[in-house]
PDB file of C-alpha atoms in Angstrom:
ATOM      1  CA  MET A  17       0.000   0.000   0.000  1.00  0.00           C
ATOM      2  CA  THR A  18       1.226   3.476  -0.912  1.00  0.00           C
ATOM      3  CA  LEU A  19      -0.229   6.965  -0.659  1.00  0.00           C
ATOM      4  CA  ALA A  20      -1.965   8.641  -3.584  1.00  0.00           C
ATOM      5  CA  CYS A  21       0.325  11.148  -5.223  1.00  0.00           C
ATOM      6  CA  GLN A  22       0.889  13.206  -8.361  1.00  0.00           C
ATOM      7  CA  ARG A  23       4.093  14.158 -10.171  1.00  0.00           C
ATOM      8  CA  TYR A  24       4.883  17.590 -11.631  1.00  0.00           C
ATOM      9  CA  ASN A  25       7.724  19.000 -13.736  1.00  0.00           C
ATOM     10  CA  THR A  26       9.155  15.547 -14.302  1.00  0.00           C
ATOM     11  CA  HIS A  27      11.248  16.747 -17.258  1.00  0.00           C
ATOM     12  CA  ASN A  28      13.631  18.402 -14.800  1.00  0.00           C
ATOM     13  CA  ASP A  29      16.675  16.831 -13.209  1.00  0.00           C
ATOM     14  CA  GLY A  30      17.837  17.487  -9.695  1.00  0.00           C
ATOM     15  CA  PRO A  31      16.344  16.715  -6.300  1.00  0.00           C
ATOM     16  CA  TRP A  32      12.622  16.167  -5.947  1.00  0.00           C
ATOM     17  CA  LEU A  33      10.409  18.429  -3.880  1.00  0.00           C
ATOM     18  CA  VAL A  34       7.974  16.304  -1.868  1.00  0.00           C
ATOM     19  CA  TRP A  35       4.997  18.275  -0.555  1.00  0.00           C
ATOM     20  CA  LEU A  36       2.807  17.307   2.439  1.00  0.00           C
ATOM     21  CA  HIS A  37      -0.443  19.252   3.010  1.00  0.00           C
ATOM     22  CA  GLY A  38      -2.201  20.093   6.258  1.00  0.00           C
ATOM     23  CA  LEU A  39      -5.296  18.748   7.974  1.00  0.00           C
ATOM     24  CA  LEU A  40      -8.387  19.055   5.729  1.00  0.00           C
ATOM     25  CA  GLY A  41      -6.216  19.702   2.661  1.00  0.00           C
ATOM     26  CA  GLU A  42      -5.158  17.813  -0.470  1.00  0.00           C
ATOM     27  CA  GLY A  43      -1.954  17.553  -2.437  1.00  0.00           C
ATOM     28  CA  HIS A  44      -3.137  19.632  -5.388  1.00  0.00           C
ATOM     29  CA  GLU A  45      -3.401  22.709  -3.161  1.00  0.00           C
ATOM     30  CA  TRP A  46       0.360  23.142  -3.575  1.00  0.00           C
ATOM     31  CA  GLU A  47       0.013  23.726  -7.335  1.00  0.00           C
ATOM     32  CA  PRO A  48       0.413  27.556  -7.291  1.00  0.00           C
ATOM     33  CA  VAL A  49       3.720  27.195  -5.452  1.00  0.00           C
ATOM     34  CA  ILE A  50       4.861  24.269  -7.588  1.00  0.00           C
ATOM     35  CA  THR A  51       4.193  26.299 -10.728  1.00  0.00           C
ATOM     36  CA  ALA A  52       6.647  28.896  -9.443  1.00  0.00           C
ATOM     37  CA  CYS A  53       9.159  26.180  -8.450  1.00  0.00           C
ATOM     38  CA  HIS A  54       9.072  24.727 -11.953  1.00  0.00           C
ATOM     39  CA  GLU A  55      12.825  24.100 -12.172  1.00  0.00           C
ATOM     40  CA  TYR A  56      12.490  21.106  -9.846  1.00  0.00           C
ATOM     41  CA  PRO A  57      10.466  17.899 -10.151  1.00  0.00           C
ATOM     42  CA  SER A  58       7.725  17.729  -7.531  1.00  0.00           C
ATOM     43  CA  LEU A  59       5.649  15.025  -5.904  1.00  0.00           C
ATOM     44  CA  VAL A  60       2.480  16.025  -4.056  1.00  0.00           C
ATOM     45  CA  ILE A  61       1.088  13.453  -1.649  1.00  0.00           C
ATOM     46  CA  ASP A  62      -2.433  13.028  -0.300  1.00  0.00           C
ATOM     47  CA  LEU A  63      -2.077  12.141   3.389  1.00  0.00           C
ATOM     48  CA  PRO A  64      -4.114   9.291   4.921  1.00  0.00           C
ATOM     49  CA  ARG A  65      -7.844  10.018   5.156  1.00  0.00           C
ATOM     50  CA  HIS A  66      -7.469  12.944   2.735  1.00  0.00           C
ATOM     51  CA  GLY A  67      -8.085  13.339  -0.992  1.00  0.00           C
ATOM     52  CA  ASN A  68      -7.377  10.210  -2.989  1.00  0.00           C
ATOM     53  CA  SER A  69      -5.822   8.589   0.093  1.00  0.00           C
ATOM     54  CA  ALA A  70      -9.113   8.819   2.021  1.00  0.00           C
ATOM     55  CA  SER A  71      -9.406   5.024   2.222  1.00  0.00           C
ATOM     56  CA  ILE A  72      -5.983   4.680   3.879  1.00  0.00           C
ATOM     57  CA  SER A  73      -5.693   4.667   7.675  1.00  0.00           C
ATOM     58  CA  VAL A  74      -2.709   4.917  10.003  1.00  0.00           C
ATOM     59  CA  ASN A  75      -2.567   4.517  13.752  1.00  0.00           C
ATOM     60  CA  ASN A  76       0.416   6.675  14.643  1.00  0.00           C
ATOM     61  CA  PHE A  77       3.404   8.669  13.399  1.00  0.00           C
ATOM     62  CA  ILE A  78       5.512   5.527  12.995  1.00  0.00           C
ATOM     63  CA  GLU A  79       3.061   4.156  10.438  1.00  0.00           C
ATOM     64  CA  ILE A  80       2.717   7.366   8.417  1.00  0.00           C
ATOM     65  CA  SER A  81       6.511   7.751   8.281  1.00  0.00           C
ATOM     66  CA  ALA A  82       6.876   4.168   7.014  1.00  0.00           C
ATOM     67  CA  LEU A  83       4.110   4.747   4.469  1.00  0.00           C
ATOM     68  CA  LEU A  84       5.877   7.876   3.244  1.00  0.00           C
ATOM     69  CA  THR A  85       9.050   5.844   2.730  1.00  0.00           C
ATOM     70  CA  LYS A  86       7.158   3.170   0.777  1.00  0.00           C
ATOM     71  CA  THR A  87       5.535   5.817  -1.414  1.00  0.00           C
ATOM     72  CA  LEU A  88       8.860   7.471  -2.239  1.00  0.00           C
ATOM     73  CA  LYS A  89      10.428   4.117  -3.097  1.00  0.00           C
ATOM     74  CA  ALA A  90       7.465   3.206  -5.323  1.00  0.00           C
ATOM     75  CA  GLN A  91       7.959   6.517  -7.161  1.00  0.00           C
ATOM     76  CA  ASN A  92      11.716   5.837  -7.542  1.00  0.00           C
ATOM     77  CA  ILE A  93      12.569   9.045  -5.714  1.00  0.00           C
ATOM     78  CA  THR A  94      16.082   8.719  -4.323  1.00  0.00           C
ATOM     79  CA  GLN A  95      16.991  12.325  -3.511  1.00  0.00           C
ATOM     80  CA  TYR A  96      14.445  14.787  -2.186  1.00  0.00           C
ATOM     81  CA  TRP A  97      13.548  17.764  -0.023  1.00  0.00           C
ATOM     82  CA  LEU A  98      10.560  17.324   2.271  1.00  0.00           C
ATOM     83  CA  ILE A  99       8.204  20.326   2.521  1.00  0.00           C
ATOM     84  CA  GLY A 100       5.234  20.188   4.879  1.00  0.00           C
ATOM     85  CA  TYR A 101       2.511  22.495   6.157  1.00  0.00           C
ATOM     86  CA  SER A 102       0.884  22.184   9.602  1.00  0.00           C
ATOM     87  CA  LEU A 103      -0.001  18.468   9.992  1.00  0.00           C
ATOM     88  CA  GLY A 104       2.205  17.751   6.972  1.00  0.00           C
ATOM     89  CA  GLY A 105       4.989  19.723   8.635  1.00  0.00           C
ATOM     90  CA  ARG A 106       4.677  17.690  11.817  1.00  0.00           C
ATOM     91  CA  ILE A 107       4.835  14.472   9.796  1.00  0.00           C
ATOM     92  CA  ALA A 108       7.855  15.803   7.890  1.00  0.00           C
ATOM     93  CA  MET A 109       9.686  16.664  11.116  1.00  0.00           C
ATOM     94  CA  TYR A 110       8.918  13.269  12.644  1.00  0.00           C
ATOM     95  CA  HIS A 111      10.133  11.533   9.480  1.00  0.00           C
ATOM     96  CA  ALA A 112      13.368  13.556   9.434  1.00  0.00           C
ATOM     97  CA  CYS A 113      14.014  12.743  13.106  1.00  0.00           C
ATOM     98  CA  PHE A 114      12.922   9.109  13.366  1.00  0.00           C
ATOM     99  CA  GLY A 115      12.105   7.764   9.877  1.00  0.00           C
ATOM    100  CA  ASP A 116      14.142   6.310   7.026  1.00  0.00           C
ATOM    101  CA  THR A 117      15.998   9.391   5.823  1.00  0.00           C
ATOM    102  CA  THR A 118      17.841   7.708   2.965  1.00  0.00           C
ATOM    103  CA  GLY A 119      17.979  10.331   0.209  1.00  0.00           C
ATOM    104  CA  LEU A 120      16.545  13.161   2.324  1.00  0.00           C
ATOM    105  CA  LEU A 121      18.510  16.313   1.458  1.00  0.00           C
ATOM    106  CA  GLY A 122      16.638  18.943   3.457  1.00  0.00           C
ATOM    107  CA  LEU A 123      13.562  19.768   5.506  1.00  0.00           C
ATOM    108  CA  ILE A 124      11.274  22.788   5.087  1.00  0.00           C
ATOM    109  CA  VAL A 125       8.411  23.139   7.576  1.00  0.00           C
ATOM    110  CA  GLU A 126       5.616  25.725   7.493  1.00  0.00           C
ATOM    111  CA  GLY A 127       3.499  26.196  10.609  1.00  0.00           C
ATOM    112  CA  GLY A 128       4.310  22.754  11.983  1.00  0.00           C
ATOM    113  CA  ASN A 129       4.420  22.402  15.763  1.00  0.00           C
ATOM    114  CA  PRO A 130       7.593  20.622  16.990  1.00  0.00           C
ATOM    115  CA  GLY A 131       5.669  19.144  19.899  1.00  0.00           C
ATOM    116  CA  LEU A 132       4.606  19.663  23.488  1.00  0.00           C
ATOM    117  CA  TYR A 133       7.192  19.094  26.217  1.00  0.00           C
ATOM    118  CA  ASP A 134       4.848  19.002  29.188  1.00  0.00           C
ATOM    119  CA  GLY A 135       2.868  15.828  29.819  1.00  0.00           C
ATOM    120  CA  LYS A 136      -0.234  17.684  30.987  1.00  0.00           C
ATOM    121  CA  GLU A 137      -0.161  19.835  27.839  1.00  0.00           C
ATOM    122  CA  ARG A 138      -0.044  16.672  25.734  1.00  0.00           C
ATOM    123  CA  GLN A 139      -3.020  15.173  27.568  1.00  0.00           C
ATOM    124  CA  ASP A 140      -4.951  18.427  27.255  1.00  0.00           C
ATOM    125  CA  ARG A 141      -4.267  18.471  23.518  1.00  0.00           C
ATOM    126  CA  ILE A 142      -5.441  14.879  23.100  1.00  0.00           C
ATOM    127  CA  TYR A 143      -8.673  15.816  24.883  1.00  0.00           C
ATOM    128  CA  HIS A 144      -9.015  18.967  22.755  1.00  0.00           C
ATOM    129  CA  ASP A 145      -8.584  17.009  19.524  1.00  0.00           C
ATOM    130  CA  LYS A 146     -10.988  14.283  20.645  1.00  0.00           C
ATOM    131  CA  ARG A 147     -13.682  16.912  21.220  1.00  0.00           C
ATOM    132  CA  TRP A 148     -13.191  18.296  17.711  1.00  0.00           C
ATOM    133  CA  ALA A 149     -13.139  14.738  16.336  1.00  0.00           C
ATOM    134  CA  GLN A 150     -16.486  14.005  17.967  1.00  0.00           C
ATOM    135  CA  ARG A 151     -17.946  17.113  16.364  1.00  0.00           C
ATOM    136  CA  PHE A 152     -16.597  16.175  12.922  1.00  0.00           C
ATOM    137  CA  ARG A 153     -18.227  12.746  13.313  1.00  0.00           C
ATOM    138  CA  GLU A 154     -21.599  13.917  14.567  1.00  0.00           C
ATOM    139  CA  GLU A 155     -22.335  17.390  13.153  1.00  0.00           C
ATOM    140  CA  PRO A 156     -22.725  18.765   9.619  1.00  0.00           C
ATOM    141  CA  ILE A 157     -19.231  19.451   8.358  1.00  0.00           C
ATOM    142  CA  GLU A 158     -20.050  22.993   7.178  1.00  0.00           C
ATOM    143  CA  LYS A 159     -21.065  23.928  10.730  1.00  0.00           C
ATOM    144  CA  VAL A 160     -17.928  22.434  12.267  1.00  0.00           C
ATOM    145  CA  LEU A 161     -15.638  24.035   9.688  1.00  0.00           C
ATOM    146  CA  THR A 162     -17.206  27.446  10.257  1.00  0.00           C
ATOM    147  CA  GLN A 163     -16.213  27.227  13.916  1.00  0.00           C
ATOM    148  CA  TRP A 164     -12.880  25.502  13.173  1.00  0.00           C
ATOM    149  CA  TYR A 165     -11.694  28.550  11.266  1.00  0.00           C
ATOM    150  CA  GLN A 166     -12.659  30.804  14.173  1.00  0.00           C
ATOM    151  CA  GLN A 167      -9.729  29.417  16.172  1.00  0.00           C
ATOM    152  CA  SER A 168      -7.066  31.941  17.134  1.00  0.00           C
ATOM    153  CA  VAL A 169      -4.449  30.494  14.798  1.00  0.00           C
ATOM    154  CA  PHE A 170      -6.654  31.632  11.898  1.00  0.00           C
ATOM    155  CA  SER A 171      -7.282  35.112  13.328  1.00  0.00           C
ATOM    156  CA  ASP A 172      -5.717  36.815  10.291  1.00  0.00           C
ATOM    157  CA  LEU A 173      -8.465  35.513   7.994  1.00  0.00           C
ATOM    158  CA  THR A 174     -11.280  37.761   6.854  1.00  0.00           C
ATOM    159  CA  ASP A 175     -14.857  36.479   6.994  1.00  0.00           C
ATOM    160  CA  GLU A 176     -14.760  36.098   3.223  1.00  0.00           C
ATOM    161  CA  LYS A 177     -11.588  33.986   3.335  1.00  0.00           C
ATOM    162  CA  ARG A 178     -13.032  31.841   6.106  1.00  0.00           C
ATOM    163  CA  GLN A 179     -16.118  31.147   4.004  1.00  0.00           C
ATOM    164  CA  LEU A 180     -13.972  30.277   1.000  1.00  0.00           C
ATOM    165  CA  LEU A 181     -12.063  27.755   3.126  1.00  0.00           C
ATOM    166  CA  VAL A 182     -15.308  26.232   4.375  1.00  0.00           C
ATOM    167  CA  GLU A 183     -16.461  25.806   0.765  1.00  0.00           C
ATOM    168  CA  LYS A 184     -13.131  24.294  -0.223  1.00  0.00           C
ATOM    169  CA  ARG A 185     -12.974  21.846   2.711  1.00  0.00           C
ATOM    170  CA  ARG A 186     -16.628  20.760   2.912  1.00  0.00           C
ATOM    171  CA  HIS A 187     -16.035  17.784   0.589  1.00  0.00           C
ATOM    172  CA  ASN A 188     -14.019  16.043   3.323  1.00  0.00           C
ATOM    173  CA  ALA A 189     -15.717  13.182   5.137  1.00  0.00           C
ATOM    174  CA  GLY A 190     -16.151  14.131   8.777  1.00  0.00           C
ATOM    175  CA  PHE A 191     -15.221  10.675  10.071  1.00  0.00           C
ATOM    176  CA  CYS A 192     -11.955  10.783   8.092  1.00  0.00           C
ATOM    177  CA  ILE A 193     -10.940  14.116   9.595  1.00  0.00           C
ATOM    178  CA  ALA A 194     -11.952  12.860  13.035  1.00  0.00           C
ATOM    179  CA  GLU A 195      -9.653   9.873  12.674  1.00  0.00           C
ATOM    180  CA  SER A 196      -6.731  12.056  11.609  1.00  0.00           C
ATOM    181  CA  LEU A 197      -7.282  14.381  14.564  1.00  0.00           C
ATOM    182  CA  GLU A 198      -7.187  11.467  16.970  1.00  0.00           C
ATOM    183  CA  THR A 199      -4.389   9.298  15.606  1.00  0.00           C
ATOM    184  CA  LEU A 200      -2.041  12.153  14.639  1.00  0.00           C
ATOM    185  CA  SER A 201      -2.892  14.526  17.473  1.00  0.00           C
ATOM    186  CA  LEU A 202      -0.129  16.860  18.578  1.00  0.00           C
ATOM    187  CA  GLY A 203      -0.588  15.203  21.963  1.00  0.00           C
ATOM    188  CA  HIS A 204       0.603  11.874  20.503  1.00  0.00           C
ATOM    189  CA  GLN A 205       3.559  13.437  18.684  1.00  0.00           C
ATOM    190  CA  PRO A 206       6.951  13.230  20.385  1.00  0.00           C
ATOM    191  CA  TRP A 207       8.622  16.466  21.433  1.00  0.00           C
ATOM    192  CA  LEU A 208      11.017  16.865  18.505  1.00  0.00           C
ATOM    193  CA  VAL A 209      13.020  19.954  19.458  1.00  0.00           C
ATOM    194  CA  THR A 210      16.111  18.095  20.670  1.00  0.00           C
ATOM    195  CA  GLU A 211      16.232  15.886  17.567  1.00  0.00           C
ATOM    196  CA  LEU A 212      15.611  18.847  15.252  1.00  0.00           C
ATOM    197  CA  GLN A 213      18.506  20.751  16.825  1.00  0.00           C
ATOM    198  CA  GLN A 214      20.767  17.783  16.096  1.00  0.00           C
ATOM    199  CA  LEU A 215      19.845  17.371  12.434  1.00  0.00           C
ATOM    200  CA  THR A 216      22.837  17.450  10.096  1.00  0.00           C
ATOM    201  CA  LEU A 217      20.767  18.257   7.012  1.00  0.00           C
ATOM    202  CA  PRO A 218      19.389  21.728   6.157  1.00  0.00           C
ATOM    203  CA  PHE A 219      16.295  22.590   8.204  1.00  0.00           C
ATOM    204  CA  ILE A 220      14.237  25.728   7.522  1.00  0.00           C
ATOM    205  CA  TRP A 221      11.146  26.670   9.507  1.00  0.00           C
ATOM    206  CA  LEU A 222       8.751  28.978   7.625  1.00  0.00           C
ATOM    207  CA  CYS A 223       6.207  31.183   9.327  1.00  0.00           C
ATOM    208  CA  GLY A 224       3.785  33.860   8.178  1.00  0.00           C
ATOM    209  CA  GLU A 225       4.645  37.207   9.726  1.00  0.00           C
ATOM    210  CA  ASN A 226       1.105  37.470  11.138  1.00  0.00           C
ATOM    211  CA  ASP A 227       1.149  33.986  12.671  1.00  0.00           C
ATOM    212  CA  GLU A 228       1.744  35.102  16.254  1.00  0.00           C
ATOM    213  CA  LYS A 229       1.563  31.643  17.814  1.00  0.00           C
ATOM    214  CA  PHE A 230       4.222  30.149  15.575  1.00  0.00           C
ATOM    215  CA  GLN A 231       6.404  33.235  15.730  1.00  0.00           C
ATOM    216  CA  MET A 232       6.469  32.691  19.503  1.00  0.00           C
ATOM    217  CA  ILE A 233       7.305  28.996  19.067  1.00  0.00           C
ATOM    218  CA  ALA A 234      10.222  29.943  16.823  1.00  0.00           C
ATOM    219  CA  GLN A 235      11.556  32.336  19.464  1.00  0.00           C
ATOM    220  CA  GLN A 236      10.992  29.897  22.312  1.00  0.00           C
ATOM    221  CA  TYR A 237      12.991  27.080  20.725  1.00  0.00           C
ATOM    222  CA  SER A 238      15.417  29.156  18.606  1.00  0.00           C
ATOM    223  CA  LEU A 239      14.156  27.533  15.416  1.00  0.00           C
ATOM    224  CA  PRO A 240      15.787  28.585  12.104  1.00  0.00           C
ATOM    225  CA  VAL A 241      12.799  30.683  11.058  1.00  0.00           C
ATOM    226  CA  THR A 242      12.230  32.442   7.743  1.00  0.00           C
ATOM    227  CA  THR A 243       9.254  34.807   7.692  1.00  0.00           C
ATOM    228  CA  ILE A 244       6.765  35.076   4.822  1.00  0.00           C
ATOM    229  CA  PRO A 245       5.462  38.677   4.625  1.00  0.00           C
ATOM    230  CA  HIS A 246       1.755  39.536   4.556  1.00  0.00           C
ATOM    231  CA  ALA A 247       0.714  36.018   5.569  1.00  0.00           C
ATOM    232  CA  GLY A 248      -0.786  34.224   8.551  1.00  0.00           C
ATOM    233  CA  HIS A 249      -0.763  30.531   9.466  1.00  0.00           C
ATOM    234  CA  ASN A 250      -1.336  29.273   5.901  1.00  0.00           C
ATOM    235  CA  ALA A 251       1.425  31.258   4.212  1.00  0.00           C
ATOM    236  CA  HIS A 252       1.682  29.186   1.045  1.00  0.00           C
ATOM    237  CA  GLN A 253      -1.987  29.773   0.299  1.00  0.00           C
ATOM    238  CA  ALA A 254      -1.961  33.474   1.176  1.00  0.00           C
ATOM    239  CA  GLN A 255       1.281  34.355  -0.627  1.00  0.00           C
ATOM    240  CA  PRO A 256       2.231  31.547  -3.052  1.00  0.00           C
ATOM    241  CA  ASP A 257       4.601  33.677  -5.137  1.00  0.00           C
ATOM    242  CA  ALA A 258       6.519  35.023  -2.130  1.00  0.00           C
ATOM    243  CA  TYR A 259       6.552  31.523  -0.682  1.00  0.00           C
ATOM    244  CA  ALA A 260       8.027  30.104  -3.885  1.00  0.00           C
ATOM    245  CA  VAL A 261      10.716  32.815  -3.930  1.00  0.00           C
ATOM    246  CA  VAL A 262      11.832  31.623  -0.495  1.00  0.00           C
ATOM    247  CA  ILE A 263      11.804  27.955  -1.535  1.00  0.00           C
ATOM    248  CA  ASN A 264      13.789  28.651  -4.698  1.00  0.00           C
ATOM    249  CA  HIS A 265      16.303  30.725  -2.747  1.00  0.00           C
ATOM    250  CA  ILE A 266      16.804  27.968  -0.166  1.00  0.00           C
ATOM    251  CA  LEU A 267      17.325  25.370  -2.878  1.00  0.00           C
ATOM    252  CA  SER A 268      19.823  27.609  -4.681  1.00  0.00           C
ATOM    253  CA  LEU A 269      21.860  27.924  -1.483  1.00  0.00           C
ATOM    254  CA  PHE A 270      22.054  24.199  -0.848  1.00  0.00           C
ATOM    255  CA  GLY A 271      22.169  23.028  -4.459  1.00  0.00           C
TER     256      GLY A 271
END
């Protein structure tokens, strides 16, 4: 079993860019950025319970990391950069720290939480995610999404942008999102800061300049942050061209 994926710019040589979306998203949402990163071959992946991988389940971060490895091998990708947003960023960080990193050249994470150090915080997060999961299972998804995007991490969004996101995400099956929230909760994720600080490969942590929560996380843990101007938590959606400029610059530095 491998994850659903799609290849772009395959006529190019060089390292592959492997893109992992966030909760409620799909691989194709990276297309505006990929278009501007056209000098590199790209692979976009639908994560378990999302998009064309909706029928695939995992129980923990170990399983999703192994599934990512199997997918890359099936696609004959031997050298790659891993780029992930939010949930995809957390998976990317876990994979870089504990997975099979054969061929991994660099790690770029946007709005991905490196973990919770305190045990009570982890338990509180598990409870928080279980409550949202119950709502996604039991209530109309449009209603849940409307309130989901009222969370403080999305405070930079206008009402119009929130409604557009609700329209875009409403095709998700509530029980699939609920399962992802539970099995890949931040509360179940290891605290990765120590391992991230010991990585020998390039690691860049991207953050929208208006994403106050993740700006604070970057300061707290001295993460190698690069700021995307005029963007909040979902920087690649808000500013795809500026985002691509940063990606292309990073790749030019590390070859």
